[in-house]
Amino acid sequence: MEKICVTSQGNTLDSNVDPRFGRCQCFIIVDTDTLEFEAVENPNISSGGGAGIISGQLVSSKGVKVVITGNVGPNAFQTLQAAGITVITGVSGIVKEAVEKYKKGELSSTQGPSVDKKFGMS
Amino acid sequence: MIISVASGKGGTGKTTVAVNLALSIPNAQLLDCDVEEPNSHIFIKPNIDNTSPVFIPVPEIDESLCDYCGRCQEVCEYNAIAVLKGAILVFPELCHGCGACSYLCPRKAIKEVNREIGVAETGTKGNLQFGHGRLNIGEAMSPPLIKAVREYSNPVRTVIIDVPPGTSCPVISSIKGSDFCVLVTEPTPFGLNDLILAVEVLRKLDIPFGVVINRSDLGNKDTYEYCAKEKIPIMMEIPFKKEIAVLYSTGIAFTEQMPEYKKEFLGMYKNILTKVKKP
Amino acid sequence: MKQIVVISGKGGTGKTVITGAFASLAKNKIMADCDVDAADLHLLLNPVIKEKQEFRSGKTAVIDADKCVRCGECVNICRFNAIEDSGQYFIDPVSCEGCAFCSHVCPVKAIEMKENVSGEWFVSETRFGPMVHAKLGIAEENSGKLVSIVRKKAKELAENNKCDWVIVDGAPGIGCPVIASISGVDCALVITEPTLSGLHDADRVIQVTRHFNIPAKLVINKYDLNIQMSGKIEEYCENNGVQVLGKIGFDKAIVESMVNAKTIVEYCDGKTKKDISDIWDKLEKNLS
């Protein structure tokens, strides 16, 4: 099995992918084999600064190997990379579809931050 | 003595008043604490003889000593340190330089290194002493730089501080400890709205203050009525004159070309002396 | 949906007057005032508050005098000189940076960190549609975070109401609140005046937009107060690849409109109205 995390605007597999990482509404942590999932409400949405960093730590502590989202900023990217997590950006649509695409190998990892810092603040 | 020149709203003529006051009184030192957008130097054109980088201390981790216990991350209120399995990251731009992490690290694996946030410069123009700070672009933390500029305060001079606009932390860092504050406003609804906020700040800080009304003939009488009702002294009025506006636009302190105003600024200074709290 | 922020670097260049005019001109939009430190847009738009929220931000240390044994450890380690002594130790909330260092070193656990309520934010209705705005408490910090909240709420409303525009009155300066004002917008419109300080400050704020990869355009307000300096600013813009979207002349009617709590577009039919309307048209065309 493999645990992956998709940033989500809601707490189900039918929710939309949240384009932000650090300040997304919810982290959906999915077992790619069984599609069993855990929805973790993001406690860092209104954090003063460093939301990407603590969100990176949070998903790392959940033992995920891959993060699928719309965008990640430089600080979050650095954190995820240090935690050995593969980052996939540019994903939109429904969470479940994103997971399916990932399983089929249709998503490729990103080598750097996709947006500048402070992106998710607005 | 320290006289700060402030305004709730930007663009009311704060720098004009600070610069011309500094040029009109004897033995003055002008410190421009608007480190985000310093402008006084444009009018003073000082000979800068000292430029010093200003730093805040940020952590550097010796990974050979670190056992990733996570204590530093736990005590950091600013999310500037991330401890992961077998890795630790520092994000210096989020650090406020409080020193908690290095002090509390159980393995003494953290030392502090300097991160530059801007420069402080000092110089002179004739008999006037001058100092200001320039915050680096993209930098969010101005109070440590303001503090560095204020450390140049010369205790045997009359220090005039050009304060950044608004009412938040950089303003407080600049005004705190002044003997008197001159609030510059214009008699418009925007000017009055922001003056009322600035008055709240000064009352909270318990610093005596008075008001200069700039472009006093544009707008309405509400500001005068407010000052009368609140018993706030009006220290000076400067009418809207195209000549003043044009001199300002080309970076000339208007009292240099209109010396009759020097007397008015000197008069205001003498008036301030009578209002300062005696120790 | 596009987001536009009006900024200036230097204060008093007419940022809010122009934002107010855009409120009259733009259709189907949300207005947002991100100058939370000295907000003025409400004076032109006269919002009726529909929803009010507390703004909580940061923490401040509080010493429990009954527990304090006056060991002085907190005084030794505080780098912000926030601990004062009047026979008993207390924390000056204005100086306290909220770092919590003191609470960690206190041997008798006499220091607690309390969350600040440092302002309020509002969702309101105006004669031009919805508006999101805020009031930062006096001497409070973290206005950047409050700006982010206002921006987020405005964007949410715009998405839910299928609006075409979010028009933001930005914060002055180049620091934290400005960075929060411009993050992720489609265009930052820099308002400057033809003065050396205006050019100096516009240059600094344009560098900030570049640092964060935000497209910037510029308007010269009161351009006729110094035609030569206006020329210099245009030259600067050309050399730096910043489009000058328009020039507005000095007009006493602007102050009069303010006194009458009207936007300049509502107040009179003169040249200023036309100039600002042209700027809006260009902006609209540019972004669509």
XYZ file of C-alpha atoms in Angstrom:
689
model
C 0.000 0.000 0.000
C 0.961 3.557 -0.474
C -0.273 6.579 1.451
C -0.741 9.757 -0.526
C -2.122 13.155 0.436
C -4.402 15.286 -1.729
C -5.192 18.870 -0.681
C -8.923 19.273 -0.690
C -11.613 21.890 -0.311
C -13.824 19.456 1.587
C -13.568 16.295 3.665
C -14.592 13.608 1.161
C -13.132 11.961 -1.916
C -15.759 13.814 -3.947
C -14.515 17.243 -2.873
C -12.533 19.509 -5.154
C -8.754 19.615 -5.018
C -7.655 22.752 -3.142
C -5.183 24.725 -5.276
C -3.233 25.760 -2.155
C -1.048 23.529 -0.072
C -0.188 25.286 3.210
C -3.578 26.917 3.587
C -5.814 24.307 1.978
C -9.072 23.503 3.762
C -8.384 19.836 4.301
C -5.777 17.136 3.735
C -7.231 13.895 2.395
C -4.849 11.061 3.172
C -5.638 8.074 1.003
C -4.462 4.480 0.867
C -4.085 3.991 -2.888
C -4.915 0.267 -2.709
C -8.106 0.331 -0.697
C -9.131 3.985 -1.218
C -9.636 4.155 2.538
C -8.986 7.705 3.608
C -8.578 10.029 6.531
C -9.676 13.679 6.225
C -7.524 16.016 8.313
C -8.892 19.530 8.700
C -5.993 21.905 8.188
C -5.273 23.707 11.469
C -2.866 26.090 9.721
C -5.254 28.014 7.448
C -5.001 31.236 9.378
C -1.503 30.791 10.692
C 0.392 34.073 10.751
C 3.333 32.862 8.726
C 4.916 29.593 7.765
C 1.676 27.740 6.968
C 3.430 25.782 4.215
C 6.126 24.666 6.616
C 3.875 23.380 9.383
C 1.506 21.826 6.868
C 4.525 20.049 5.365
C 5.411 18.705 8.789
C 1.842 17.648 9.395
C 1.608 15.532 6.259
C 5.094 14.164 6.902
C 4.012 13.020 10.369
C 1.128 11.134 8.720
C 3.669 9.064 6.830
C 2.578 10.038 3.335
C 4.964 9.546 0.429
C 3.294 11.773 -2.161
C 1.477 15.121 -2.016
C -0.936 16.057 -4.801
C -2.068 19.668 -4.933
C -2.510 22.740 -7.129
C 0.502 24.709 -6.053
C 3.250 24.703 -3.476
C 5.377 27.639 -2.427
C 9.124 27.561 -1.852
C 9.032 26.972 1.917
C 6.546 24.130 1.692
C 8.438 22.589 -1.183
C 11.677 22.657 0.760
C 9.988 21.077 3.784
C 8.329 18.315 1.752
C 11.529 17.598 -0.086
C 13.492 17.341 3.161
C 10.865 14.914 4.416
C 11.409 12.790 1.309
C 7.912 13.413 -0.032
C 7.255 13.532 -3.776
C 5.339 16.668 -4.788
C 2.868 16.770 -7.661
C 1.419 20.172 -8.594
C -0.937 21.549 -11.210
C -3.731 19.179 -10.250
C -7.384 20.274 -10.161
C -10.798 18.607 -10.262
C -12.194 15.992 -7.892
C -9.956 14.352 -5.277
C -10.993 10.819 -6.298
C -10.113 11.500 -9.944
C -6.736 12.892 -8.923
C -6.032 9.684 -7.017
C -7.084 7.560 -10.026
C -4.854 9.572 -12.336
C -1.975 9.147 -9.929
C -2.507 5.383 -9.830
C -2.466 5.212 -13.608
C 0.833 7.075 -13.603
C -0.651 10.074 -15.403
C 0.749 12.603 -12.914
C 4.404 13.475 -12.776
C 6.305 14.998 -9.897
C 7.459 18.591 -9.850
C 11.067 19.596 -9.327
C 10.541 22.982 -7.715
C 7.977 25.281 -6.133
C 5.160 26.147 -8.537
C 4.283 29.534 -7.060
C 5.970 32.324 -5.190
C 5.722 32.604 -1.472
C 2.554 34.137 -0.029
C 0.452 32.631 -2.849
C -2.012 30.932 -0.539
C -2.596 34.040 1.540
C -5.219 35.340 -0.844
C 14.872 66.112 23.599
C 13.045 63.981 21.053
C 10.252 65.402 18.889
C 8.543 62.892 16.641
C 6.557 63.935 13.576
C 3.767 61.531 12.716
C 0.455 61.251 10.873
C -2.171 58.562 10.677
C -2.551 59.100 6.953
C 0.348 59.117 4.536
C 1.012 62.043 2.237
C -0.201 64.748 4.602
C 3.187 66.463 4.746
C 4.865 64.634 7.607
C 8.256 64.591 5.922
C 7.861 68.242 4.886
C 7.246 69.247 8.498
C 10.039 67.051 9.903
C 12.602 68.277 7.375
C 11.724 71.955 7.617
C 11.528 71.847 11.407
C 14.980 70.241 11.538
C 16.344 72.923 9.200
C 14.784 75.796 11.159
C 15.993 75.078 14.685
C 19.489 75.128 16.158
C 21.450 72.003 16.977
C 19.100 69.469 15.404
C 19.405 65.845 14.379
C 16.907 64.391 11.900
C 16.239 60.643 12.063
C 14.017 59.267 9.306
C 12.369 56.153 10.754
C 10.111 55.574 7.745
C 12.426 52.749 6.717
C 9.966 51.330 4.195
C 9.860 54.526 2.187
C 12.534 56.916 3.497
C 12.170 60.344 1.873
C 13.841 62.900 4.145
C 17.218 62.381 2.476
C 15.731 63.632 -0.795
C 15.241 67.057 0.786
C 18.302 67.144 3.033
C 20.795 65.653 0.550
C 23.139 64.719 3.376
C 26.719 63.617 2.980
C 26.430 60.049 4.164
C 29.593 59.079 6.007
C 28.524 55.810 7.563
C 26.488 52.926 6.147
C 25.981 49.948 8.443
C 24.060 46.808 7.639
C 21.429 45.944 10.253
C 20.942 42.341 11.214
C 18.633 40.201 13.206
C 20.021 37.057 14.814
C 18.673 33.855 13.281
C 19.426 30.247 14.207
C 21.981 28.060 12.517
C 21.901 24.394 13.400
C 24.909 22.170 13.839
C 23.456 18.928 12.516
C 26.333 16.920 13.993
C 25.002 17.823 17.451
C 21.264 17.818 16.644
C 19.250 14.742 17.596
C 16.025 16.052 16.032
C 14.254 16.176 19.380
C 11.974 18.935 18.075
C 12.276 21.263 21.069
C 13.332 24.235 18.900
C 10.354 23.799 16.619
C 8.051 23.519 19.609
C 9.232 26.807 21.165
C 9.289 28.787 17.912
C 6.093 30.879 17.709
C 6.812 31.851 14.100
C 7.106 28.434 12.393
C 10.650 29.306 11.408
C 12.051 25.848 12.181
C 10.829 22.526 10.815
C 12.064 19.270 12.309
C 11.412 16.211 10.178
C 12.594 12.643 10.444
C 16.348 13.007 10.254
C 16.259 16.524 8.866
C 15.910 20.032 10.219
C 15.168 23.184 8.232
C 15.444 26.838 9.199
C 13.426 29.544 7.440
C 15.310 32.697 8.365
C 12.801 35.145 6.845
C 10.134 33.984 9.319
C 12.438 34.331 12.352
C 11.887 37.278 14.715
C 15.254 36.797 16.383
C 13.899 36.102 19.879
C 16.658 33.602 20.702
C 14.412 31.014 22.372
C 15.514 28.092 20.181
C 19.240 28.438 20.755
C 18.815 29.012 24.484
C 16.448 26.099 24.984
C 18.143 23.526 22.730
C 19.069 20.668 25.097
C 22.128 19.736 23.014
C 23.392 23.283 22.401
C 23.248 22.546 18.690
C 21.964 25.999 17.706
C 24.056 29.107 17.354
C 22.861 32.460 16.099
C 24.065 34.053 12.904
C 23.243 37.445 11.419
C 20.695 38.029 8.710
C 20.668 41.460 7.081
C 17.280 43.208 6.941
C 18.463 46.604 5.685
C 20.989 49.341 6.266
C 21.197 52.310 8.619
C 23.040 55.372 7.377
C 24.224 58.529 9.062
C 25.650 61.743 7.726
C 25.527 65.502 7.987
C 24.369 68.504 6.030
C 25.933 71.681 7.350
C 25.309 71.680 11.061
C 22.412 69.210 10.799
C 23.043 65.604 11.765
C 21.098 63.049 9.775
C 20.260 59.362 10.023
C 17.879 56.984 8.267
C 17.275 53.325 7.461
C 16.455 51.489 4.267
C 14.569 48.243 4.578
C 15.558 45.610 2.041
C 12.970 44.889 -0.663
C 10.724 41.928 0.178
C 11.548 42.252 3.870
C 8.574 42.296 6.237
C 10.183 43.161 9.566
C 10.923 46.858 10.046
C 10.976 47.439 13.864
C 14.545 46.131 14.407
C 15.788 48.505 11.704
C 13.855 51.413 13.229
C 15.454 50.577 16.547
C 18.896 50.640 14.917
C 18.214 54.096 13.437
C 17.012 55.376 16.807
C 20.201 54.172 18.456
C 21.932 57.016 16.633
C 19.923 59.528 18.732
C 22.287 62.198 19.945
C 21.349 63.123 23.536
C 22.800 66.637 23.281
C 20.787 67.501 20.168
C 17.125 68.100 19.484
C 16.202 64.875 17.730
C 13.438 65.106 15.117
C 11.984 61.752 14.120
C 10.150 61.262 10.837
C 7.675 58.488 11.739
C 6.147 56.060 9.202
C 2.406 56.549 8.554
C -0.328 54.543 10.264
C -0.832 53.286 13.805
C 0.767 49.835 13.899
C 4.019 48.395 15.220
C 6.548 50.399 13.154
C 4.804 53.598 14.261
C 5.020 52.644 17.928
C 8.692 51.657 17.551
C 9.374 55.104 16.107
C 7.332 57.244 18.521
C 7.922 55.516 21.836
C 10.025 57.570 24.202
C 9.450 60.919 22.427
C 9.003 64.005 24.565
C 6.505 65.498 22.144
C 4.780 64.427 18.965
C 3.675 66.677 16.117
C 0.744 65.174 14.211
C 0.493 66.390 10.658
C -2.909 66.285 9.003
C -4.903 67.901 6.254
C -8.434 69.221 6.794
C -10.202 66.584 4.707
C -12.427 63.723 5.851
C -9.578 61.243 5.160
C -7.137 63.405 7.072
C -9.481 63.758 10.035
C -10.372 60.059 10.153
C -6.688 59.136 10.324
C -5.846 61.951 12.742
C -8.359 60.540 15.218
C -6.579 57.156 15.033
C -3.188 58.791 15.594
C -4.554 60.729 18.586
C -5.670 57.413 20.104
C -2.116 56.077 19.735
C -0.558 59.088 21.455
C -3.060 59.009 24.284
C -2.301 55.314 24.752
C 1.429 56.027 24.828
C 0.861 59.085 27.040
C 2.981 61.441 24.929
C 2.054 65.142 24.704
C 1.137 66.213 21.180
C -0.147 68.978 18.939
C -1.392 69.221 15.366
C -0.010 70.868 12.240
C -2.666 71.438 9.598
C -1.175 71.250 6.142
C -2.951 72.536 3.019
C -5.106 74.276 5.580
C -7.277 76.013 2.991
C -8.361 72.841 1.150
C -11.197 70.841 2.655
C -13.520 71.775 5.466
C -13.634 72.955 9.078
C -14.312 69.609 10.754
C -10.668 69.091 11.735
C -10.574 72.448 13.515
C -13.790 71.636 15.345
C -12.430 68.259 16.375
C -9.205 69.793 17.743
C -11.149 72.436 19.652
C -13.478 69.856 21.153
C -10.616 67.541 22.143
C -8.490 70.473 23.392
C -5.668 69.583 21.023
C -3.399 72.557 20.308
C -2.956 73.563 16.665
C 0.752 74.260 16.435
C 0.914 75.612 12.900
C -1.040 75.928 9.667
C 0.513 75.661 6.222
C -1.733 76.818 3.365
C -1.844 75.093 -0.019
C 0.539 77.018 -2.246
C 1.573 75.859 -5.666
C 5.071 77.188 -4.879
C 5.361 74.813 -1.897
C 4.024 71.905 -3.952
C 6.484 72.559 -6.770
C 9.458 72.894 -4.387
C 8.397 69.659 -2.730
C 8.114 67.888 -6.063
C 11.698 68.756 -6.987
C 13.072 67.712 -3.613
C 13.651 71.152 -2.100
C 12.761 71.883 1.531
C 10.456 74.871 1.081
C 11.904 76.953 3.935
C 15.133 77.143 1.921
C 13.315 79.247 -0.691
C 10.667 80.761 1.591
C 12.678 81.744 4.672
C 9.690 83.520 6.254
C 8.478 80.035 7.223
C 11.679 79.318 9.162
C 10.417 81.742 11.799
C 7.147 79.870 12.002
C 8.889 76.538 12.532
C 11.170 78.101 15.129
C 8.069 79.519 16.822
C 6.488 76.093 16.864
C 9.650 74.639 18.393
C 9.579 77.217 21.188
C 5.922 76.447 21.743
C 6.757 72.730 21.978
C 9.366 73.471 24.667
C 6.610 74.900 26.857
C 4.457 71.788 26.421
C 7.018 69.084 27.126
C 6.565 67.217 30.379
C 9.104 68.350 32.920
C 10.976 65.486 34.525
C -12.592 36.733 -11.891
C -9.682 39.182 -11.731
C -8.138 40.847 -8.735
C -6.740 44.364 -8.937
C -4.895 46.105 -6.133
C -4.302 49.852 -6.022
C -1.072 50.717 -4.201
C 1.220 53.696 -3.954
C 4.319 53.178 -1.855
C 4.026 56.752 -0.650
C 0.851 57.801 1.119
C -1.468 60.579 -0.008
C -1.039 60.091 -3.742
C -4.737 59.455 -4.339
C -4.856 55.679 -4.016
C -8.181 55.623 -2.159
C -9.775 58.311 -4.355
C -8.990 56.210 -7.423
C -10.105 52.967 -5.771
C -13.369 54.751 -4.886
C -13.780 55.888 -8.482
C -13.304 52.285 -9.643
C -16.123 51.291 -7.279
C -18.373 53.604 -9.319
C -17.056 52.374 -12.663
C -16.588 48.620 -12.366
C -19.560 46.333 -12.694
C -20.192 43.182 -10.726
C -17.348 43.453 -8.227
C -16.362 43.133 -4.595
C -14.532 46.027 -2.977
C -11.877 45.365 -0.338
C -10.063 47.888 1.831
C -6.695 46.461 2.812
C -5.336 49.679 4.236
C -6.383 48.272 7.610
C -4.062 50.528 9.542
C -5.629 53.801 8.385
C -8.667 52.791 6.390
C -10.419 55.562 4.446
C -12.382 53.897 1.660
C -15.439 53.622 3.926
C -15.625 57.431 3.979
C -16.442 57.377 0.256
C -18.497 54.190 0.075
C -20.441 54.508 3.340
C -20.743 50.776 4.054
C -23.557 49.317 6.134
C -22.042 46.536 8.215
C -23.757 43.154 7.760
C -21.269 40.861 9.430
C -18.609 41.578 12.020
C -15.784 39.283 13.155
C -13.071 39.541 15.752
C -9.535 39.457 14.464
C -7.361 37.298 16.673
C -3.709 37.358 16.067
C -0.537 36.580 17.880
C -0.084 36.187 21.579
C 1.055 38.368 24.422
C 2.763 37.192 27.581
C 1.010 37.822 30.897
C 2.712 37.423 34.279
C 0.726 36.047 37.190
C 1.973 38.251 40.034
C 0.867 35.714 42.659
C 3.144 33.043 41.216
C 6.085 35.290 40.282
C 9.123 34.904 42.560
C 10.978 37.838 40.995
C 13.961 35.756 39.885
C 14.478 38.056 36.908
C 15.106 35.263 34.414
C 12.446 36.627 32.026
C 14.011 40.085 32.133
C 17.407 38.603 31.263
C 16.268 36.730 28.195
C 13.651 39.095 26.679
C 15.176 40.806 23.655
C 12.282 43.190 23.196
C 12.625 44.876 26.599
C 8.985 44.085 27.206
C 9.256 43.250 30.894
C 8.925 46.210 33.182
C 9.359 46.461 36.901
C 7.135 48.585 39.102
C 7.803 46.689 42.300
C 6.353 43.702 40.521
C 7.167 42.514 37.045
C 4.649 43.088 34.313
C 4.668 42.831 30.524
C 4.271 45.879 28.342
C 1.901 44.497 25.708
C 3.040 47.071 23.141
C 6.662 45.891 23.317
C 5.888 42.180 23.668
C 6.686 40.368 20.427
C 4.726 37.272 21.482
C 7.743 34.974 21.133
C 6.902 33.101 24.366
C 10.581 32.776 25.292
C 9.854 34.077 28.819
C 7.054 31.558 29.351
C 9.511 28.738 28.593
C 12.245 29.929 30.962
C 10.076 30.941 33.927
C 10.969 28.416 36.650
C 7.621 28.739 38.438
C 5.388 28.824 35.330
C 4.076 32.269 36.180
C 3.908 33.424 32.564
C 1.068 32.517 30.270
C 0.623 33.380 26.601
C -2.781 34.936 25.867
C -4.262 35.310 22.420
C -4.757 38.922 21.295
C -7.960 40.319 19.904
C -6.296 42.945 17.801
C -8.994 44.184 15.504
C -12.232 43.514 13.690
C -13.210 42.841 10.126
C -16.488 43.439 8.377
C -18.558 42.374 5.426
C -20.745 45.291 4.388
C -23.128 46.461 1.729
C -22.543 49.699 -0.151
C -24.366 51.509 -2.935
C -21.755 49.899 -5.219
C -22.167 46.360 -3.929
C -20.447 44.327 -1.221
C -17.330 45.506 0.547
C -14.927 43.765 2.911
C -12.980 45.975 5.300
C -11.325 45.960 8.685
C -10.121 47.984 11.604
C -6.851 47.134 13.242
C -6.704 47.980 16.921
C -4.489 50.858 17.949
C -0.830 49.947 18.328
C -1.455 46.411 17.128
C 0.793 44.434 14.898
C 0.304 41.753 12.331
C -1.711 43.920 10.014
C -0.422 41.683 7.196
C -2.464 38.826 8.567
C -5.589 40.987 8.792
C -5.003 42.069 5.196
C -4.868 38.390 4.219
C -8.179 37.738 5.949
C -9.851 40.654 4.133
C -8.420 39.462 0.813
C -9.539 35.904 1.411
C -13.081 36.899 2.364
C -13.363 39.234 -0.644
C -12.192 36.505 -2.989
C -14.606 34.013 -1.465
C -17.532 36.428 -1.900
C -16.487 37.151 -5.470
C -16.360 33.442 -6.280
C -19.711 32.700 -4.633
C -21.413 35.679 -6.305
C -19.719 34.998 -9.654
C -18.218 38.478 -9.668
C -15.846 39.657 -12.374
C -13.613 41.784 -10.159
C -12.121 42.128 -6.732
C -10.848 45.690 -6.343
C -8.474 46.173 -3.457
C -7.364 49.403 -1.826
C -3.841 48.358 -0.840
C -1.670 49.232 2.126
C 1.047 51.897 1.954
C 4.780 51.195 2.206
C 6.665 48.099 1.080
C 6.451 45.904 4.193
C 4.326 43.050 5.400
C 0.822 44.556 4.794
C 1.764 45.531 1.233
C 3.127 42.088 0.504
C -0.141 40.621 1.792
C -2.133 43.151 -0.298
C -0.502 42.259 -3.592
C 0.015 38.500 -3.281
C -1.656 36.642 -6.101
C -3.396 39.620 -7.759
C -3.729 39.942 -11.518
C -2.534 43.525 -11.579
C -1.069 46.038 -9.153
C -1.885 49.600 -10.137
C 0.681 51.981 -8.654
C -0.549 55.539 -8.092
C 2.186 58.106 -7.859
C 2.560 61.873 -7.932
C 5.119 63.897 -9.883
C 7.521 64.452 -7.007
C 10.965 63.051 -6.285
C 9.559 61.252 -3.242
C 6.702 59.893 -5.351
C 9.136 58.475 -7.897
C 11.450 57.114 -5.205
C 8.597 55.322 -3.431
C 6.959 54.091 -6.637
C 10.299 52.593 -7.625
C 10.575 50.750 -4.310
C 7.036 49.390 -4.446
C 7.483 48.348 -8.101
C 10.563 46.401 -7.016
C 8.351 44.643 -4.465
C 5.818 43.688 -7.151
C 8.676 42.340 -9.232
C 10.050 40.378 -6.274
C 6.691 38.617 -6.018
C 6.103 38.404 -9.799
C 3.027 40.640 -9.824
C 2.370 42.615 -13.033
C 2.442 46.349 -12.249
C 1.049 49.362 -14.108
C 1.251 53.001 -13.130
C -0.899 56.135 -12.979
C 0.488 59.629 -12.400
C -1.896 61.660 -10.277
C -1.731 65.482 -10.084
C 0.641 65.198 -13.036
C 0.396 68.918 -13.854
C 1.854 69.996 -10.491
C 5.241 69.325 -12.056
C 5.156 68.426 -15.751
C 8.904 67.929 -15.885
C 8.860 65.444 -13.018
C 5.899 63.657 -14.676
C 8.151 63.313 -17.727
C 10.853 61.781 -15.557
C 8.408 59.260 -14.129
C 7.268 58.308 -17.637
C 10.890 57.874 -18.607
C 11.475 55.688 -15.558
C 8.458 53.566 -16.531
C 9.670 53.161 -20.078
C 13.123 52.062 -18.912
C 11.617 49.606 -16.473
C 8.914 48.142 -18.667
C 6.028 49.502 -16.604
C 3.034 50.672 -18.613
C 1.738 54.165 -17.752
C -2.006 53.672 -17.831
C -2.890 57.331 -17.566
C -2.346 60.744 -16.052
C -4.765 62.704 -13.888
C -4.531 66.474 -13.380
C -4.678 68.313 -10.070
C -8.333 69.000 -9.348
C -9.816 70.683 -6.292
C -13.027 68.792 -7.030
C -11.304 65.694 -5.632
C -11.159 67.209 -2.151
C -14.720 68.520 -2.563
C -15.993 65.086 -3.541
C -14.313 63.662 -0.445
C -15.912 66.297 1.767
C -19.262 65.327 0.250
C -18.585 61.611 0.816
C -18.927 60.892 -2.889
C -16.599 59.234 -5.349
C -15.176 61.663 -7.887
C -17.114 59.857 -10.629
C -20.410 60.504 -8.836
C -19.524 64.016 -7.789
C -18.805 65.763 -11.048
C -18.653 65.381 -14.789
C -15.356 67.090 -15.492
C -12.102 66.003 -17.053
C -10.932 64.107 -13.978
C -13.917 61.784 -14.251
C -13.131 61.173 -17.882
C -9.439 60.550 -17.208
C -10.171 58.018 -14.484
C -12.850 56.355 -16.626
C -10.315 55.995 -19.437
C -7.864 54.398 -17.009
C -10.493 51.925 -15.873
C -11.434 51.095 -19.487
C -7.812 50.413 -20.335
C -7.361 48.284 -17.258
C -10.489 46.297 -18.084
C -9.346 45.740 -21.652
C -5.830 44.867 -20.529
C -6.973 42.189 -18.153
C -9.706 40.511 -20.137
